[in-house]
Amino acid sequence: MQHLTPRRTGGLAQAFGAYFIWCLFPLYFAALHAVSPFEVVAWRLLFTLPFCLVMVAVLRQGAQLRAALGNRRLLGALALSGLLIGTNWLVYVIAVMEGHVLAASLGYYINPLVNVLAGTIFLRERLSRLQWIAVALAAIGVAMLAWGAFDTLWISLGLAFSFAGYGLVRKLAPVESLPGLTVETLVLLVPALGLLGWQATSTAGLAMGESLATSLLLACAGVVTGIPLLLFAGAARKLDFSVLGFIQFVTPTGVFLMGLFVFGEPLRPVQIFCFLFIWTAIAVFCWDLLSRRRKPA
């Protein structure tokens, strides 16, 4: 594991920024509980595209965007990452709007472990002995949560593996965060339009336009989606994948606490023990990172 250079420190700031914003997502999507999850995801995709195009123009990254669109291999990678993040969004929105907030948080508890595994297998990243101890402690805590949640485990596993796959592809794809996200939303444009068409012909119809509050929430989904994804993609290019994944425990902890105190989901004794293991693991992992900050691996 490499020591933290200034570039990597900047990556940590971006990662924590993205994870903190994602902690607040259950509040946002709970406000859209009366809207079909498919329509929410569709508008989220459609309004992310103009946000990205405006940012490309403001930051003058049109050349990078054109280069990405002209590179077949890169375009294929971004099409894959776009499908992965689109799947992740759909499962997450369905989970939150169906009242499975804790199942969603479990998915993002599993995700860091999948990231560490992917980093060691595909990227040949090496963890120190203390970091492996932290991974083992976290795995015990996550296993405690998963044991009593088999009925919604598909939600958790779907979220964990789709987001881990997304992060891995974005780390390997040689493209900056903004042009990459723009291409991903372009790839998902046709599926988004298909979802809206299907929803418009259903008995419920489209919620957009029914009220000002709902319309504004749906329209702002692009900005709310784009900002943390830009931060995450930037962090993925700078940080070791294992580090990026492990500190992601910030998000599910925030989501879990929100499910507990805001959405009123019951707290089970096993969850308390789970937290003890996971936060001990985070403390061990962070201690090792800080102790190595001025030392080469």
PDB file of C-alpha atoms in Angstrom:
ATOM      1  CA  MET A   1       0.000   0.000   0.000  1.00  0.00           C
ATOM      2  CA  GLN A   2       1.520   3.326  -1.029  1.00  0.00           C
ATOM      3  CA  HIS A   3       1.950   6.268   1.294  1.00  0.00           C
ATOM      4  CA  LEU A   4      -0.367   9.259   0.947  1.00  0.00           C
ATOM      5  CA  THR A   5       1.054  11.860  -1.425  1.00  0.00           C
ATOM      6  CA  PRO A   6      -0.684  15.270  -1.795  1.00  0.00           C
ATOM      7  CA  ARG A   7      -2.490  13.885  -4.859  1.00  0.00           C
ATOM      8  CA  ARG A   8      -3.826  10.980  -2.817  1.00  0.00           C
ATOM      9  CA  THR A   9      -4.835  13.322  -0.001  1.00  0.00           C
ATOM     10  CA  GLY A  10      -6.923  15.250  -2.540  1.00  0.00           C
ATOM     11  CA  GLY A  11      -8.468  11.947  -3.573  1.00  0.00           C
ATOM     12  CA  LEU A  12      -9.457  11.285   0.037  1.00  0.00           C
ATOM     13  CA  ALA A  13     -11.210  14.654   0.232  1.00  0.00           C
ATOM     14  CA  GLN A  14     -13.135  13.894  -2.970  1.00  0.00           C
ATOM     15  CA  ALA A  15     -14.092  10.431  -1.721  1.00  0.00           C
ATOM     16  CA  PHE A  16     -15.340  11.680   1.650  1.00  0.00           C
ATOM     17  CA  GLY A  17     -17.296  14.461  -0.118  1.00  0.00           C
ATOM     18  CA  ALA A  18     -19.044  11.937  -2.378  1.00  0.00           C
ATOM     19  CA  TYR A  19     -19.783   9.524   0.456  1.00  0.00           C
ATOM     20  CA  PHE A  20     -21.229  12.270   2.674  1.00  0.00           C
ATOM     21  CA  ILE A  21     -23.600  13.449  -0.070  1.00  0.00           C
ATOM     22  CA  TRP A  22     -24.722   9.871  -0.672  1.00  0.00           C
ATOM     23  CA  CYS A  23     -25.582   9.617   3.034  1.00  0.00           C
ATOM     24  CA  LEU A  24     -28.364  12.144   2.416  1.00  0.00           C
ATOM     25  CA  PHE A  25     -29.918  10.368  -0.586  1.00  0.00           C
ATOM     26  CA  PRO A  26     -32.604   8.461   1.378  1.00  0.00           C
ATOM     27  CA  LEU A  27     -34.129  11.796   2.422  1.00  0.00           C
ATOM     28  CA  TYR A  28     -34.226  12.987  -1.178  1.00  0.00           C
ATOM     29  CA  PHE A  29     -35.806   9.865  -2.631  1.00  0.00           C
ATOM     30  CA  ALA A  30     -38.196   9.418   0.280  1.00  0.00           C
ATOM     31  CA  ALA A  31     -39.641  12.823  -0.699  1.00  0.00           C
ATOM     32  CA  LEU A  32     -40.485  11.234  -4.064  1.00  0.00           C
ATOM     33  CA  HIS A  33     -42.250   8.215  -2.530  1.00  0.00           C
ATOM     34  CA  ALA A  34     -45.389   8.825  -4.599  1.00  0.00           C
ATOM     35  CA  VAL A  35     -43.438   8.580  -7.882  1.00  0.00           C
ATOM     36  CA  SER A  36     -42.657   5.287  -9.613  1.00  0.00           C
ATOM     37  CA  PRO A  37     -39.021   4.203  -9.010  1.00  0.00           C
ATOM     38  CA  PHE A  38     -38.630   3.693 -12.758  1.00  0.00           C
ATOM     39  CA  GLU A  39     -39.696   7.263 -13.473  1.00  0.00           C
ATOM     40  CA  VAL A  40     -37.367   8.591 -10.766  1.00  0.00           C
ATOM     41  CA  VAL A  41     -34.391   6.766 -12.296  1.00  0.00           C
ATOM     42  CA  ALA A  42     -35.351   7.852 -15.821  1.00  0.00           C
ATOM     43  CA  TRP A  43     -35.550  11.559 -14.940  1.00  0.00           C
ATOM     44  CA  ARG A  44     -32.381  11.185 -12.889  1.00  0.00           C
ATOM     45  CA  LEU A  45     -30.590   9.949 -15.993  1.00  0.00           C
ATOM     46  CA  LEU A  46     -32.064  12.543 -18.330  1.00  0.00           C
ATOM     47  CA  PHE A  47     -31.325  15.542 -16.114  1.00  0.00           C
ATOM     48  CA  THR A  48     -27.777  14.380 -15.358  1.00  0.00           C
ATOM     49  CA  LEU A  49     -26.885  14.759 -19.041  1.00  0.00           C
ATOM     50  CA  PRO A  50     -27.567  18.529 -19.370  1.00  0.00           C
ATOM     51  CA  PHE A  51     -25.774  19.102 -16.059  1.00  0.00           C
ATOM     52  CA  CYS A  52     -22.709  17.309 -17.435  1.00  0.00           C
ATOM     53  CA  LEU A  53     -22.838  19.151 -20.772  1.00  0.00           C
ATOM     54  CA  VAL A  54     -23.020  22.528 -19.015  1.00  0.00           C
ATOM     55  CA  MET A  55     -20.064  21.570 -16.801  1.00  0.00           C
ATOM     56  CA  VAL A  56     -18.092  20.417 -19.855  1.00  0.00           C
ATOM     57  CA  ALA A  57     -18.683  23.817 -21.468  1.00  0.00           C
ATOM     58  CA  VAL A  58     -17.852  25.785 -18.316  1.00  0.00           C
ATOM     59  CA  LEU A  59     -14.652  23.812 -17.620  1.00  0.00           C
ATOM     60  CA  ARG A  60     -13.728  23.680 -21.335  1.00  0.00           C
ATOM     61  CA  GLN A  61     -13.402  19.913 -21.487  1.00  0.00           C
ATOM     62  CA  GLY A  62     -15.037  19.516 -24.886  1.00  0.00           C
ATOM     63  CA  ALA A  63     -11.821  18.163 -26.408  1.00  0.00           C
ATOM     64  CA  GLN A  64     -11.616  15.409 -23.767  1.00  0.00           C
ATOM     65  CA  LEU A  65     -15.277  14.535 -24.370  1.00  0.00           C
ATOM     66  CA  ARG A  66     -14.764  14.289 -28.143  1.00  0.00           C
ATOM     67  CA  ALA A  67     -11.672  12.145 -27.606  1.00  0.00           C
ATOM     68  CA  ALA A  68     -13.617   9.779 -25.354  1.00  0.00           C
ATOM     69  CA  LEU A  69     -16.432   9.474 -27.897  1.00  0.00           C
ATOM     70  CA  GLY A  70     -13.908   8.717 -30.661  1.00  0.00           C
ATOM     71  CA  ASN A  71     -12.133   5.929 -28.765  1.00  0.00           C
ATOM     72  CA  ARG A  72     -13.987   2.623 -29.301  1.00  0.00           C
ATOM     73  CA  ARG A  73     -12.334   0.757 -26.448  1.00  0.00           C
ATOM     74  CA  LEU A  74     -12.927   3.609 -24.012  1.00  0.00           C
ATOM     75  CA  LEU A  75     -16.495   4.002 -25.256  1.00  0.00           C
ATOM     76  CA  GLY A  76     -17.112   0.306 -24.579  1.00  0.00           C
ATOM     77  CA  ALA A  77     -15.716   0.616 -21.046  1.00  0.00           C
ATOM     78  CA  LEU A  78     -17.881   3.650 -20.307  1.00  0.00           C
ATOM     79  CA  ALA A  79     -20.934   1.900 -21.748  1.00  0.00           C
ATOM     80  CA  LEU A  80     -20.302  -0.923 -19.271  1.00  0.00           C
ATOM     81  CA  SER A  81     -19.802   1.472 -16.347  1.00  0.00           C
ATOM     82  CA  GLY A  82     -22.941   3.351 -17.374  1.00  0.00           C
ATOM     83  CA  LEU A  83     -25.024   0.164 -17.327  1.00  0.00           C
ATOM     84  CA  LEU A  84     -23.569  -0.795 -13.949  1.00  0.00           C
ATOM     85  CA  ILE A  85     -24.332   2.560 -12.329  1.00  0.00           C
ATOM     86  CA  GLY A  86     -27.788   2.633 -13.946  1.00  0.00           C
ATOM     87  CA  THR A  87     -28.541  -0.780 -12.431  1.00  0.00           C
ATOM     88  CA  ASN A  88     -27.244   0.441  -9.080  1.00  0.00           C
ATOM     89  CA  TRP A  89     -29.511   3.505  -9.183  1.00  0.00           C
ATOM     90  CA  LEU A  90     -32.577   1.451 -10.030  1.00  0.00           C
ATOM     91  CA  VAL A  91     -32.040  -1.095  -7.243  1.00  0.00           C
ATOM     92  CA  TYR A  92     -31.256   1.665  -4.730  1.00  0.00           C
ATOM     93  CA  VAL A  93     -34.316   3.773  -5.537  1.00  0.00           C
ATOM     94  CA  ILE A  94     -36.602   0.723  -5.415  1.00  0.00           C
ATOM     95  CA  ALA A  95     -35.116  -0.270  -2.043  1.00  0.00           C
ATOM     96  CA  VAL A  96     -35.549   3.173  -0.472  1.00  0.00           C
ATOM     97  CA  MET A  97     -39.036   3.748  -1.866  1.00  0.00           C
ATOM     98  CA  GLU A  98     -40.178   0.279  -0.762  1.00  0.00           C
ATOM     99  CA  GLY A  99     -38.946   0.949   2.783  1.00  0.00           C
ATOM    100  CA  HIS A 100     -35.818  -1.245   2.663  1.00  0.00           C
ATOM    101  CA  VAL A 101     -33.354   1.446   3.778  1.00  0.00           C
ATOM    102  CA  LEU A 102     -31.388  -0.944   6.001  1.00  0.00           C
ATOM    103  CA  ALA A 103     -31.073  -3.433   3.131  1.00  0.00           C
ATOM    104  CA  ALA A 104     -29.614  -0.600   1.060  1.00  0.00           C
ATOM    105  CA  SER A 105     -27.170   0.260   3.834  1.00  0.00           C
ATOM    106  CA  LEU A 106     -26.143  -3.408   4.069  1.00  0.00           C
ATOM    107  CA  GLY A 107     -25.346  -3.344   0.349  1.00  0.00           C
ATOM    108  CA  TYR A 108     -22.910  -0.515   0.893  1.00  0.00           C
ATOM    109  CA  TYR A 109     -21.452  -2.328   3.905  1.00  0.00           C
ATOM    110  CA  ILE A 110     -20.718  -5.310   1.659  1.00  0.00           C
ATOM    111  CA  ASN A 111     -19.374  -3.092  -1.134  1.00  0.00           C
ATOM    112  CA  PRO A 112     -16.069  -2.104   0.578  1.00  0.00           C
ATOM    113  CA  LEU A 113     -15.225  -5.764   1.079  1.00  0.00           C
ATOM    114  CA  VAL A 114     -15.927  -6.445  -2.613  1.00  0.00           C
ATOM    115  CA  ASN A 115     -13.724  -3.450  -3.501  1.00  0.00           C
ATOM    116  CA  VAL A 116     -10.838  -4.743  -1.397  1.00  0.00           C
ATOM    117  CA  LEU A 117     -11.196  -8.169  -3.034  1.00  0.00           C
ATOM    118  CA  ALA A 118     -11.315  -6.606  -6.515  1.00  0.00           C
ATOM    119  CA  GLY A 119      -8.294  -4.428  -5.763  1.00  0.00           C
ATOM    120  CA  THR A 120      -6.180  -7.380  -4.684  1.00  0.00           C
ATOM    121  CA  ILE A 121      -7.308  -9.668  -7.549  1.00  0.00           C
ATOM    122  CA  PHE A 122      -7.551  -7.327 -10.545  1.00  0.00           C
ATOM    123  CA  LEU A 123      -5.216  -4.469  -9.587  1.00  0.00           C
ATOM    124  CA  ARG A 124      -2.666  -6.478  -7.572  1.00  0.00           C
ATOM    125  CA  GLU A 125      -2.887  -4.043  -4.667  1.00  0.00           C
ATOM    126  CA  ARG A 126      -1.225  -5.262  -1.502  1.00  0.00           C
ATOM    127  CA  LEU A 127      -2.619  -4.746   1.968  1.00  0.00           C
ATOM    128  CA  SER A 128      -0.570  -4.634   5.136  1.00  0.00           C
ATOM    129  CA  ARG A 129      -1.122  -7.106   7.966  1.00  0.00           C
ATOM    130  CA  LEU A 130      -3.098  -4.516   9.963  1.00  0.00           C
ATOM    131  CA  GLN A 131      -5.279  -3.744   6.964  1.00  0.00           C
ATOM    132  CA  TRP A 132      -6.084  -7.436   6.489  1.00  0.00           C
ATOM    133  CA  ILE A 133      -7.035  -7.586  10.180  1.00  0.00           C
ATOM    134  CA  ALA A 134      -9.361  -4.610   9.561  1.00  0.00           C
ATOM    135  CA  VAL A 135     -10.902  -6.384   6.569  1.00  0.00           C
ATOM    136  CA  ALA A 136     -11.490  -9.511   8.683  1.00  0.00           C
ATOM    137  CA  LEU A 137     -13.158  -7.497  11.467  1.00  0.00           C
ATOM    138  CA  ALA A 138     -15.384  -5.720   8.948  1.00  0.00           C
ATOM    139  CA  ALA A 139     -16.301  -9.035   7.307  1.00  0.00           C
ATOM    140  CA  ILE A 140     -17.439 -10.422  10.668  1.00  0.00           C
ATOM    141  CA  GLY A 141     -19.588  -7.347  11.265  1.00  0.00           C
ATOM    142  CA  VAL A 142     -21.137  -7.472   7.793  1.00  0.00           C
ATOM    143  CA  ALA A 143     -21.825 -11.208   8.148  1.00  0.00           C
ATOM    144  CA  MET A 144     -23.770 -10.446  11.348  1.00  0.00           C
ATOM    145  CA  LEU A 145     -25.997  -8.029   9.454  1.00  0.00           C
ATOM    146  CA  ALA A 146     -26.476 -10.343   6.480  1.00  0.00           C
ATOM    147  CA  TRP A 147     -27.420 -13.343   8.636  1.00  0.00           C
ATOM    148  CA  GLY A 148     -30.820 -11.935   9.550  1.00  0.00           C
ATOM    149  CA  ALA A 149     -31.606 -10.277   6.218  1.00  0.00           C
ATOM    150  CA  PHE A 150     -31.914 -13.120   3.696  1.00  0.00           C
ATOM    151  CA  ASP A 151     -35.269 -11.892   2.360  1.00  0.00           C
ATOM    152  CA  THR A 152     -33.744  -8.613   1.120  1.00  0.00           C
ATOM    153  CA  LEU A 153     -30.203  -9.891   0.499  1.00  0.00           C
ATOM    154  CA  TRP A 154     -30.710  -9.590  -3.275  1.00  0.00           C
ATOM    155  CA  ILE A 155     -30.962  -5.822  -2.810  1.00  0.00           C
ATOM    156  CA  SER A 156     -27.756  -5.696  -0.799  1.00  0.00           C
ATOM    157  CA  LEU A 157     -25.756  -7.918  -3.152  1.00  0.00           C
ATOM    158  CA  GLY A 158     -27.081  -6.129  -6.240  1.00  0.00           C
ATOM    159  CA  LEU A 159     -25.995  -2.760  -4.859  1.00  0.00           C
ATOM    160  CA  ALA A 160     -22.616  -4.036  -3.669  1.00  0.00           C
ATOM    161  CA  PHE A 161     -21.497  -5.751  -6.855  1.00  0.00           C
ATOM    162  CA  SER A 162     -22.897  -3.190  -9.313  1.00  0.00           C
ATOM    163  CA  PHE A 163     -21.163  -0.301  -7.542  1.00  0.00           C
ATOM    164  CA  ALA A 164     -17.908  -2.209  -7.059  1.00  0.00           C
ATOM    165  CA  GLY A 165     -17.939  -3.030 -10.771  1.00  0.00           C
ATOM    166  CA  TYR A 166     -18.610   0.601 -11.611  1.00  0.00           C
ATOM    167  CA  GLY A 167     -15.713   1.822  -9.469  1.00  0.00           C
ATOM    168  CA  LEU A 168     -13.323  -0.740 -10.945  1.00  0.00           C
ATOM    169  CA  VAL A 169     -14.184   0.158 -14.544  1.00  0.00           C
ATOM    170  CA  ARG A 170     -13.866   3.891 -13.820  1.00  0.00           C
ATOM    171  CA  LYS A 171     -10.487   3.378 -12.179  1.00  0.00           C
ATOM    172  CA  LEU A 172      -9.166   1.493 -15.209  1.00  0.00           C
ATOM    173  CA  ALA A 173     -10.743   3.732 -17.870  1.00  0.00           C
ATOM    174  CA  PRO A 174      -8.228   6.404 -18.989  1.00  0.00           C
ATOM    175  CA  VAL A 175     -10.638   9.338 -18.870  1.00  0.00           C
ATOM    176  CA  GLU A 176     -11.256  12.234 -16.487  1.00  0.00           C
ATOM    177  CA  SER A 177     -14.346  12.184 -14.279  1.00  0.00           C
ATOM    178  CA  LEU A 178     -16.516  14.739 -16.126  1.00  0.00           C
ATOM    179  CA  PRO A 179     -16.087  13.519 -19.742  1.00  0.00           C
ATOM    180  CA  GLY A 180     -16.512   9.950 -18.483  1.00  0.00           C
ATOM    181  CA  LEU A 181     -19.763  10.705 -16.662  1.00  0.00           C
ATOM    182  CA  THR A 182     -21.061  12.585 -19.708  1.00  0.00           C
ATOM    183  CA  VAL A 183     -20.466   9.578 -21.953  1.00  0.00           C
ATOM    184  CA  GLU A 184     -22.113   7.281 -19.383  1.00  0.00           C
ATOM    185  CA  THR A 185     -25.264   9.400 -19.335  1.00  0.00           C
ATOM    186  CA  LEU A 186     -25.289   9.495 -23.156  1.00  0.00           C
ATOM    187  CA  VAL A 187     -25.168   5.690 -23.180  1.00  0.00           C
ATOM    188  CA  LEU A 188     -28.110   5.545 -20.755  1.00  0.00           C
ATOM    189  CA  LEU A 189     -30.187   8.128 -22.655  1.00  0.00           C
ATOM    190  CA  VAL A 190     -32.089   5.574 -24.768  1.00  0.00           C
ATOM    191  CA  PRO A 191     -32.958   3.278 -21.807  1.00  0.00           C
ATOM    192  CA  ALA A 192     -34.108   6.352 -19.861  1.00  0.00           C
ATOM    193  CA  LEU A 193     -36.406   7.447 -22.671  1.00  0.00           C
ATOM    194  CA  GLY A 194     -37.711   3.882 -22.893  1.00  0.00           C
ATOM    195  CA  LEU A 195     -38.520   3.876 -19.175  1.00  0.00           C
ATOM    196  CA  LEU A 196     -40.372   7.188 -19.492  1.00  0.00           C
ATOM    197  CA  GLY A 197     -42.331   5.931 -22.490  1.00  0.00           C
ATOM    198  CA  TRP A 198     -43.296   2.767 -20.629  1.00  0.00           C
ATOM    199  CA  GLN A 199     -44.302   4.750 -17.537  1.00  0.00           C
ATOM    200  CA  ALA A 200     -46.345   7.229 -19.610  1.00  0.00           C
ATOM    201  CA  THR A 201     -48.443   4.401 -21.064  1.00  0.00           C
ATOM    202  CA  SER A 202     -49.071   2.794 -17.657  1.00  0.00           C
ATOM    203  CA  THR A 203     -52.197   3.466 -15.614  1.00  0.00           C
ATOM    204  CA  ALA A 204     -50.253   5.682 -13.183  1.00  0.00           C
ATOM    205  CA  GLY A 205     -48.818   7.877 -15.950  1.00  0.00           C
ATOM    206  CA  LEU A 206     -46.004  10.372 -15.425  1.00  0.00           C
ATOM    207  CA  ALA A 207     -45.634  12.312 -12.178  1.00  0.00           C
ATOM    208  CA  MET A 208     -43.635  15.104 -13.827  1.00  0.00           C
ATOM    209  CA  GLY A 209     -45.897  18.139 -14.088  1.00  0.00           C
ATOM    210  CA  GLU A 210     -48.418  16.990 -11.490  1.00  0.00           C
ATOM    211  CA  SER A 211     -47.084  19.398  -8.860  1.00  0.00           C
ATOM    212  CA  LEU A 212     -44.368  22.028  -8.695  1.00  0.00           C
ATOM    213  CA  ALA A 213     -42.580  20.374  -5.757  1.00  0.00           C
ATOM    214  CA  THR A 214     -42.410  16.956  -7.425  1.00  0.00           C
ATOM    215  CA  SER A 215     -41.299  18.432 -10.738  1.00  0.00           C
ATOM    216  CA  LEU A 216     -38.511  20.418  -9.087  1.00  0.00           C
ATOM    217  CA  LEU A 217     -37.295  17.402  -7.133  1.00  0.00           C
ATOM    218  CA  LEU A 218     -37.188  15.313 -10.310  1.00  0.00           C
ATOM    219  CA  ALA A 219     -35.450  18.078 -12.263  1.00  0.00           C
ATOM    220  CA  CYS A 220     -32.802  18.607  -9.555  1.00  0.00           C
ATOM    221  CA  ALA A 221     -31.988  14.894  -9.529  1.00  0.00           C
ATOM    222  CA  GLY A 222     -29.428  15.519 -12.256  1.00  0.00           C
ATOM    223  CA  VAL A 223     -27.352  17.902 -10.169  1.00  0.00           C
ATOM    224  CA  VAL A 224     -27.792  15.785  -7.024  1.00  0.00           C
ATOM    225  CA  THR A 225     -26.605  12.745  -8.993  1.00  0.00           C
ATOM    226  CA  GLY A 226     -23.803  14.392 -10.945  1.00  0.00           C
ATOM    227  CA  ILE A 227     -21.853  16.108  -8.170  1.00  0.00           C
ATOM    228  CA  PRO A 228     -21.055  13.047  -5.988  1.00  0.00           C
ATOM    229  CA  LEU A 229     -20.355  10.888  -9.049  1.00  0.00           C
ATOM    230  CA  LEU A 230     -17.832  13.447 -10.312  1.00  0.00           C
ATOM    231  CA  LEU A 231     -16.180  13.481  -6.895  1.00  0.00           C
ATOM    232  CA  PHE A 232     -16.141   9.670  -6.745  1.00  0.00           C
ATOM    233  CA  ALA A 233     -14.746   9.240 -10.251  1.00  0.00           C
ATOM    234  CA  GLY A 234     -11.993  11.758  -9.467  1.00  0.00           C
ATOM    235  CA  ALA A 235     -11.148   9.913  -6.252  1.00  0.00           C
ATOM    236  CA  ALA A 236     -11.144   6.545  -8.064  1.00  0.00           C
ATOM    237  CA  ARG A 237      -8.398   7.790 -10.390  1.00  0.00           C
ATOM    238  CA  LYS A 238      -6.212   8.942  -7.477  1.00  0.00           C
ATOM    239  CA  LEU A 239      -6.651   6.405  -4.686  1.00  0.00           C
ATOM    240  CA  ASP A 240      -5.838   2.741  -4.329  1.00  0.00           C
ATOM    241  CA  PHE A 241      -9.084   0.891  -4.973  1.00  0.00           C
ATOM    242  CA  SER A 242      -8.875  -0.845  -1.606  1.00  0.00           C
ATOM    243  CA  VAL A 243      -8.589   2.486   0.235  1.00  0.00           C
ATOM    244  CA  LEU A 244     -11.406   4.002  -1.821  1.00  0.00           C
ATOM    245  CA  GLY A 245     -13.627   1.066  -0.970  1.00  0.00           C
ATOM    246  CA  PHE A 246     -12.819   0.759   2.697  1.00  0.00           C
ATOM    247  CA  ILE A 247     -13.559   4.367   3.626  1.00  0.00           C
ATOM    248  CA  GLN A 248     -16.925   3.927   1.918  1.00  0.00           C
ATOM    249  CA  PHE A 249     -18.179   2.601   5.254  1.00  0.00           C
ATOM    250  CA  VAL A 250     -19.034   6.278   5.873  1.00  0.00           C
ATOM    251  CA  THR A 251     -22.032   6.064   3.519  1.00  0.00           C
ATOM    252  CA  PRO A 252     -23.799   2.940   4.811  1.00  0.00           C
ATOM    253  CA  THR A 253     -23.281   4.070   8.391  1.00  0.00           C
ATOM    254  CA  GLY A 254     -24.998   7.359   7.600  1.00  0.00           C
ATOM    255  CA  VAL A 255     -27.778   5.563   5.721  1.00  0.00           C
ATOM    256  CA  PHE A 256     -28.162   3.059   8.564  1.00  0.00           C
ATOM    257  CA  LEU A 257     -28.473   5.827  11.179  1.00  0.00           C
ATOM    258  CA  MET A 258     -30.979   7.612   8.974  1.00  0.00           C
ATOM    259  CA  GLY A 259     -33.041   4.446   8.631  1.00  0.00           C
ATOM    260  CA  LEU A 260     -32.940   4.094  12.403  1.00  0.00           C
ATOM    261  CA  PHE A 261     -33.659   7.653  13.560  1.00  0.00           C
ATOM    262  CA  VAL A 262     -35.486   9.234  10.604  1.00  0.00           C
ATOM    263  CA  PHE A 263     -37.390   6.322   9.044  1.00  0.00           C
ATOM    264  CA  GLY A 264     -38.031   4.534  12.357  1.00  0.00           C
ATOM    265  CA  GLU A 265     -36.711   1.110  11.387  1.00  0.00           C
ATOM    266  CA  PRO A 266     -36.135  -1.089  14.475  1.00  0.00           C
ATOM    267  CA  LEU A 267     -32.647  -1.619  15.925  1.00  0.00           C
ATOM    268  CA  ARG A 268     -31.708  -5.219  16.619  1.00  0.00           C
ATOM    269  CA  PRO A 269     -28.992  -6.264  19.116  1.00  0.00           C
ATOM    270  CA  VAL A 270     -27.002  -7.904  16.316  1.00  0.00           C
ATOM    271  CA  GLN A 271     -26.704  -4.531  14.599  1.00  0.00           C
ATOM    272  CA  ILE A 272     -25.037  -3.043  17.676  1.00  0.00           C
ATOM    273  CA  PHE A 273     -22.379  -5.777  17.655  1.00  0.00           C
ATOM    274  CA  CYS A 274     -22.005  -5.331  13.893  1.00  0.00           C
ATOM    275  CA  PHE A 275     -21.207  -1.663  14.399  1.00  0.00           C
ATOM    276  CA  LEU A 276     -18.599  -2.485  17.044  1.00  0.00           C
ATOM    277  CA  PHE A 277     -16.757  -4.741  14.601  1.00  0.00           C
ATOM    278  CA  ILE A 278     -17.053  -2.374  11.627  1.00  0.00           C
ATOM    279  CA  TRP A 279     -15.962   0.772  13.436  1.00  0.00           C
ATOM    280  CA  THR A 280     -13.084  -1.077  15.105  1.00  0.00           C
ATOM    281  CA  ALA A 281     -12.072  -2.170  11.610  1.00  0.00           C
ATOM    282  CA  ILE A 282     -12.282   1.415  10.318  1.00  0.00           C
ATOM    283  CA  ALA A 283     -10.154   2.639  13.228  1.00  0.00           C
ATOM    284  CA  VAL A 284      -7.503  -0.027  12.560  1.00  0.00           C
ATOM    285  CA  PHE A 285      -7.473   0.684   8.810  1.00  0.00           C
ATOM    286  CA  CYS A 286      -7.214   4.465   9.256  1.00  0.00           C
ATOM    287  CA  TRP A 287      -4.535   4.088  11.941  1.00  0.00           C
ATOM    288  CA  ASP A 288      -2.450   2.038   9.523  1.00  0.00           C
ATOM    289  CA  LEU A 289      -2.905   4.596   6.736  1.00  0.00           C
ATOM    290  CA  LEU A 290      -1.863   7.472   9.005  1.00  0.00           C
ATOM    291  CA  SER A 291       1.116   5.588  10.402  1.00  0.00           C
ATOM    292  CA  ARG A 292       2.336   4.953   6.839  1.00  0.00           C
ATOM    293  CA  ARG A 293       1.741   8.501   5.640  1.00  0.00           C
ATOM    294  CA  ARG A 294       5.422   9.449   5.860  1.00  0.00           C
ATOM    295  CA  LYS A 295       6.803   5.990   5.156  1.00  0.00           C
ATOM    296  CA  PRO A 296       7.088   4.015   1.916  1.00  0.00           C
ATOM    297  CA  ALA A 297       5.336   0.623   1.953  1.00  0.00           C
TER     298      ALA A 297
END
